[in-house]
Coordinates of C-alpha atoms and ligand atoms in Angstrom, one line a residue:
Chain A
X178 CA 125.0 74.6 99.3
X179 CA 125.0 74.4 103.1
X180 CA 125.2 78.2 103.4
X181 CA 122.2 78.6 101.1
X182 CA 120.3 76.1 103.2
X183 CA 121.2 77.8 106.4
X184 CA 120.2 81.2 104.9
X185 CA 116.8 79.7 103.9
X186 CA 116.3 78.2 107.3
X187 CA 117.0 81.6 108.9
X188 CA 114.5 83.3 106.5
X189 CA 111.9 80.7 107.4
X190 CA 112.5 81.2 111.1
X191 CA 112.3 85.0 110.8
X192 CA 109.0 84.6 108.8
X193 CA 107.6 82.2 111.4
X194 CA 108.5 84.6 114.2
X195 CA 106.9 87.5 112.3
X196 CA 103.8 85.4 111.8
X197 CA 103.6 84.4 115.4
X198 CA 104.0 88.1 116.5
X199 CA 101.2 89.1 114.1
X200 CA 98.9 86.4 115.4
X201 CA 99.6 87.4 119.0
X202 CA 98.8 91.0 118.1
X203 CA 95.6 90.0 116.4
X204 CA 94.6 87.9 119.5
X205 CA 95.3 91.0 121.7
X206 CA 93.2 93.2 119.5
X207 CA 90.3 90.7 119.5
X208 CA 90.6 90.4 123.3
X209 CA 90.5 94.2 123.7
X210 CA 87.4 94.4 121.4
X211 CA 85.6 91.8 123.5
X212 CA 86.6 93.6 126.7
X213 CA 85.3 96.9 125.3
X214 CA 82.0 95.1 124.6
X215 CA 81.8 94.1 128.3
X216 CA 82.5 90.4 127.9
X217 CA 83.1 88.7 131.3
X218 CA 84.6 85.7 129.4
X219 CA 87.2 88.1 127.8
X220 CA 88.1 89.4 131.3
X221 CA 88.8 85.9 132.5
X222 CA 90.8 85.2 129.3
X223 CA 92.9 88.3 130.0
X224 CA 93.3 87.2 133.6
X225 CA 94.5 83.7 132.5
X226 CA 96.9 85.2 130.1
X227 CA 98.5 88.0 132.1
X228 CA 97.8 87.5 135.8
X229 CA 101.0 85.4 136.5
X230 CA 103.3 88.0 134.9
X231 CA 101.5 91.0 136.5
X232 CA 101.3 89.4 139.9
X233 CA 105.0 88.8 140.0
X234 CA 105.8 92.3 138.8
X235 CA 103.6 93.7 141.6
X236 CA 105.2 91.3 144.1
X237 CA 108.7 92.3 143.2
X238 CA 107.9 95.9 143.6
X239 CA 105.8 95.6 146.8
X240 CA 107.4 92.5 148.4
X241 CA 104.0 91.7 150.0
X242 CA 101.7 89.0 148.8
X243 CA 98.4 90.5 149.9
X244 CA 99.4 93.9 148.6
X245 CA 100.3 92.3 145.2
X246 CA 97.0 90.5 145.2
X247 CA 95.0 93.7 145.8
X248 CA 97.0 95.4 143.0
X249 CA 96.1 92.6 140.5
X250 CA 92.5 92.8 141.6
X251 CA 92.5 96.6 140.9
X252 CA 94.3 96.1 137.6
X253 CA 91.9 93.7 136.1
X254 CA 88.9 95.6 137.4
X255 CA 90.3 98.8 135.8
X256 CA 91.1 96.9 132.6
X257 CA 87.5 95.8 132.4
X258 CA 85.9 99.2 133.3
X259 CA 88.3 101.3 131.3
X260 CA 88.9 99.1 128.3
X261 CA 87.5 102.0 126.2
X262 CA 90.3 104.2 127.3
X263 CA 92.9 101.8 125.9
X264 CA 94.0 103.7 122.7
X265 CA 95.9 100.9 121.0
X266 CA 99.0 103.1 120.8
X267 CA 100.9 100.5 122.8
X268 CA 100.4 96.8 123.2
X269 CA 97.6 95.7 125.5
X270 CA 100.1 93.9 127.7
X271 CA 102.2 97.2 128.0
X272 CA 99.0 98.9 129.1
X273 CA 98.4 96.2 131.7
X274 CA 102.0 96.6 132.9
X275 CA 101.4 100.3 133.2
X276 CA 98.3 99.8 135.3
X277 CA 100.2 97.4 137.5
X278 CA 103.3 99.6 138.0
X279 CA 101.2 102.7 138.7
X280 CA 99.1 100.8 141.3
X281 CA 102.1 99.3 142.9
X282 CA 104.1 102.6 143.1
X283 CA 101.1 104.5 144.3
X284 CA 100.7 102.0 147.1
X285 CA 104.4 102.4 148.2
X286 CA 104.0 106.2 148.1
X287 CA 101.0 106.0 150.3
X288 CA 102.5 103.5 152.8
X289 CA 105.9 105.2 152.9
X290 CA 107.3 101.9 154.2
X291 CA 109.9 101.5 151.4
X292 CA 113.4 100.8 152.7
X293 CA 116.0 102.4 150.4
X294 CA 119.8 102.3 150.7
X295 CA 122.4 104.6 149.4
X296 CA 123.6 103.4 146.0
X297 CA 127.0 105.1 146.1
X298 CA 128.7 102.5 148.2
X299 CA 128.0 99.8 145.5
X300 CA 128.6 101.8 142.4
X301 CA 131.9 101.7 140.4
X302 CA 134.3 104.6 141.1
X303 CA 136.6 106.3 138.7
X304 CA 139.7 108.4 138.9
X305 CA 139.7 112.0 137.5
X306 CA 141.3 110.6 134.3
X307 CA 138.3 108.2 133.9
X308 CA 140.2 105.0 134.8
X309 CA 138.7 102.6 137.3
X310 CA 139.6 103.7 140.8
X311 CA 140.2 100.2 142.2
X312 CA 142.5 98.2 140.0
X313 CA 142.6 95.6 138.9
X314 CA 138.9 95.1 138.5
X315 CA 138.3 91.4 139.3
X316 CA 136.4 89.3 136.9
X317 CA 134.3 87.2 139.2
X318 CA 131.8 86.2 136.5
X319 CA 132.9 82.6 136.6
X320 CA 133.1 82.4 140.4
X321 CA 129.5 83.2 140.9
X322 CA 128.2 79.7 140.1
X323 CA 131.1 78.1 141.9
X324 CA 130.8 80.0 145.2
X325 CA 127.0 80.2 145.3
X326 CA 124.1 77.9 144.5
X327 CA 121.6 79.4 142.1
X328 CA 119.1 79.8 145.0
X329 CA 121.6 81.7 147.1
X330 CA 122.4 84.1 144.3
X331 CA 118.7 84.6 143.6
X332 CA 118.0 85.3 147.3
X333 CA 120.8 87.9 147.4
X334 CA 119.6 89.5 144.2
X335 CA 116.0 89.6 145.4
X336 CA 117.1 91.2 148.6
X337 CA 119.3 93.8 146.8
X338 CA 116.5 94.5 144.3
X339 CA 114.2 95.3 147.1
X340 CA 116.7 98.0 148.3
X341 CA 116.3 99.9 145.1
X342 CA 114.2 103.0 144.8
X343 CA 110.7 102.0 143.8
X344 CA 110.8 103.4 140.3
X345 CA 114.2 101.8 139.7
X346 CA 112.8 98.5 140.9
X347 CA 110.0 98.8 138.4
X348 CA 112.4 99.6 135.6
X349 CA 114.7 96.7 136.3
X350 CA 111.8 94.3 136.7
X351 CA 110.2 95.3 133.4
X352 CA 113.6 95.2 131.6
X353 CA 115.7 92.4 133.0
X354 CA 112.9 90.1 134.3
X355 CA 110.1 90.8 131.8
X356 CA 112.2 91.6 128.8
X357 CA 110.4 94.8 127.8
X358 CA 112.2 97.2 125.5
X359 CA 113.3 100.6 126.8
X360 CA 110.4 102.2 124.7
X361 CA 107.8 99.9 126.3
X362 CA 109.2 100.6 129.8
X363 CA 108.9 104.3 129.1
X364 CA 105.3 103.8 128.1
X365 CA 104.6 101.7 131.2
X366 CA 106.3 104.0 133.7
X367 CA 105.8 107.5 132.1
X368 CA 109.5 108.1 132.1
X369 CA 111.4 109.2 129.0
X370 CA 113.4 106.5 127.2
X371 CA 116.7 108.2 128.2
X372 CA 115.6 108.3 131.9
X373 CA 114.7 104.6 131.6
X374 CA 118.2 103.8 130.4
X375 CA 119.8 105.9 133.1
X376 CA 117.8 104.2 135.9
X377 CA 118.3 100.8 134.4
X378 CA 122.0 101.2 134.3
X379 CA 122.3 102.5 137.8
X380 CA 120.1 99.7 139.1
X381 CA 122.2 97.1 137.4
X382 CA 125.4 98.7 138.7
X383 CA 124.0 98.6 142.2
X384 CA 123.1 94.9 141.8
X385 CA 126.5 94.1 140.4
X386 CA 128.2 95.9 143.3
X387 CA 126.1 93.9 145.8
X388 CA 127.1 90.6 144.1
X389 CA 130.7 91.6 144.0
X390 CA 130.8 92.5 147.7
X391 CA 129.0 89.3 148.6
X392 CA 131.7 87.4 146.8
X393 CA 134.4 89.2 148.7
X394 CA 135.4 91.7 146.0
X395 CA 135.3 95.5 145.7
X396 CA 132.1 96.9 144.3
X397 CA 134.2 99.3 142.4
Chain B
X199 CA 125.8 109.1 133.7
X200 CA 125.8 111.3 130.6
X201 CA 122.7 111.5 128.5
X202 CA 122.3 108.9 125.7
X203 CA 122.8 111.6 123.0
X204 CA 126.2 112.6 124.2
X205 CA 127.4 109.1 124.9
X206 CA 126.5 108.1 121.3
X207 CA 129.0 110.6 119.9
X208 CA 132.4 109.1 118.8
X209 CA 134.6 109.0 121.8
X210 CA 137.7 111.1 121.4
X211 CA 139.3 110.0 124.7
X212 CA 138.1 106.5 125.5
X213 CA 138.1 106.2 129.3
X214 CA 136.8 103.4 131.4
X215 CA 134.1 105.6 132.8
X216 CA 132.8 106.2 129.2
X217 CA 132.9 102.5 128.5
X218 CA 130.9 101.8 131.6
X219 CA 128.3 104.5 130.6
X220 CA 127.8 102.8 127.3
X221 CA 126.9 99.4 128.7
X222 CA 123.2 99.6 128.3
X223 CA 123.5 100.4 124.6
X224 CA 126.3 97.8 124.2
X225 CA 124.2 95.0 125.6
X226 CA 121.3 95.7 123.3
X227 CA 123.7 96.2 120.4
X228 CA 122.5 99.7 119.9
X229 CA 125.9 101.4 119.7
X230 CA 126.6 103.2 116.4
X231 CA 129.3 101.4 114.4
X232 CA 132.0 103.9 115.1
X233 CA 131.3 104.0 118.9
X234 CA 131.1 100.2 118.9
X235 CA 134.5 100.1 117.3
X236 CA 135.9 102.4 119.9
X237 CA 134.3 100.3 122.6
X238 CA 135.9 97.2 121.3
X239 CA 139.3 98.9 120.8
X240 CA 139.2 99.9 124.5
X241 CA 138.3 96.4 125.6
X242 CA 141.3 95.1 123.6
X243 CA 143.7 97.1 125.7
X244 CA 141.9 97.3 129.1
X245 CA 141.5 94.1 131.2
X246 CA 139.7 96.1 133.8
X247 CA 136.9 97.0 131.5
X248 CA 136.8 93.4 130.2
X249 CA 136.3 92.2 133.8
X250 CA 133.7 95.0 134.3
X251 CA 131.8 94.0 131.1
X252 CA 131.8 90.3 132.1
X253 CA 130.5 90.9 135.6
X254 CA 127.9 93.4 134.4
X255 CA 126.6 90.8 131.9
X256 CA 126.7 88.1 134.6
X257 CA 124.6 90.3 136.8
X258 CA 122.0 91.0 134.1
X259 CA 121.8 87.2 133.4
X260 CA 121.5 86.3 137.0
X261 CA 118.8 88.9 137.6
X262 CA 116.8 87.5 134.7
X263 CA 116.5 84.2 136.6
X264 CA 114.3 85.9 139.2
X265 CA 111.5 86.0 136.6
X266 CA 108.4 84.0 137.4
X267 CA 104.9 83.6 135.8
X268 CA 103.5 81.6 138.7
X269 CA 100.6 82.9 140.6
X270 CA 99.7 81.0 143.8
X271 CA 96.4 79.1 143.4
X272 CA 95.0 80.8 146.4
X273 CA 95.7 84.3 145.0
X274 CA 94.3 83.2 141.7
X275 CA 91.1 81.9 143.2
X276 CA 90.7 85.0 145.4
X277 CA 91.1 87.5 142.6
X278 CA 88.9 85.5 140.2
X279 CA 86.3 85.2 142.9
X280 CA 86.4 88.9 143.5
X281 CA 86.1 89.8 139.8
X282 CA 83.2 87.4 139.3
X283 CA 81.3 88.7 142.3
X284 CA 81.9 92.3 141.2
X285 CA 80.6 91.6 137.7
X286 CA 77.6 89.7 139.0
X287 CA 76.7 92.8 141.0
X288 CA 77.1 95.0 138.0
X289 CA 75.0 92.7 135.8
X290 CA 72.3 92.5 138.5
X291 CA 72.2 96.3 138.8
X292 CA 71.9 96.7 135.0
X293 CA 68.9 94.2 135.0
X294 CA 67.3 96.1 137.9
X295 CA 67.6 99.4 136.1
X296 CA 66.3 98.0 132.9
X297 CA 63.3 96.5 134.7
X298 CA 62.6 99.8 136.4
X299 CA 62.7 101.5 133.0
X300 CA 60.3 99.0 131.5
X301 CA 57.9 99.3 134.4
Ligands
LIG462 ZN1 138.9 100.5 130.7

């Protein structure tokens, strides 16, 4: 009896989630239609809905508040002027992420002030037979919270994230902070899905290595 | 890292390197059943990879905490002010052009 009830609850929850997703999609479609019609109210609505997310994506990539502010400005102006060019093949939010990532990466390319470090030192290493080179690999997953406050860990991660190549930074922000799927990230960055996965993996390995070293262990 | 296509093939020799390369698929539960089985079989005999998987997962979880939706009020006001001013100018221009046409 209990199992049946649980099963029913799960079905209801799934149906509710699907309904919520449909509603969200309809709201996005309505918003895009209003934007295409040139509604200023729609632009403000879009701004209220998405500016927080997009500002933080731009800020993580650019690391500079006023640069991020200018990017957001351009993104919403473009979204208003070029609403007609939004095809509806992807979600509206993915399109906005794409405008944001393009604008932010373009800015870095032009300024050439990005500081990158070599990843190799912080990536795992393997012997010729495919085994880990440094053994044993230490499981520090439980030590992280013990040795560092949440804020310290976040500061270290933010600093390490900033050392990634700009495109890798964008990929990890969209994936692990914003929760986009690999497909959506591919749409937003213009990379192939397989390139997204490769970059995401390498970026995560680098961040893992940075945390390991900070805790006093080998990155390998 | 090998391409997704090749890593999705059943692993004949299950090395730690191959396990590491499958992490992205493993975390999103996208491994094919046979590969997932091989993955788990390897974990059962390799404490190094268990430690690796745990620390990789911890890293992803800790990175997710950097997420924020907050926009500083000043930035919000600046951008909204800019957008409104821009649109006012556009509207004024449209009215001007229409009035010229009508004249
Ligand atoms: Zn192993």
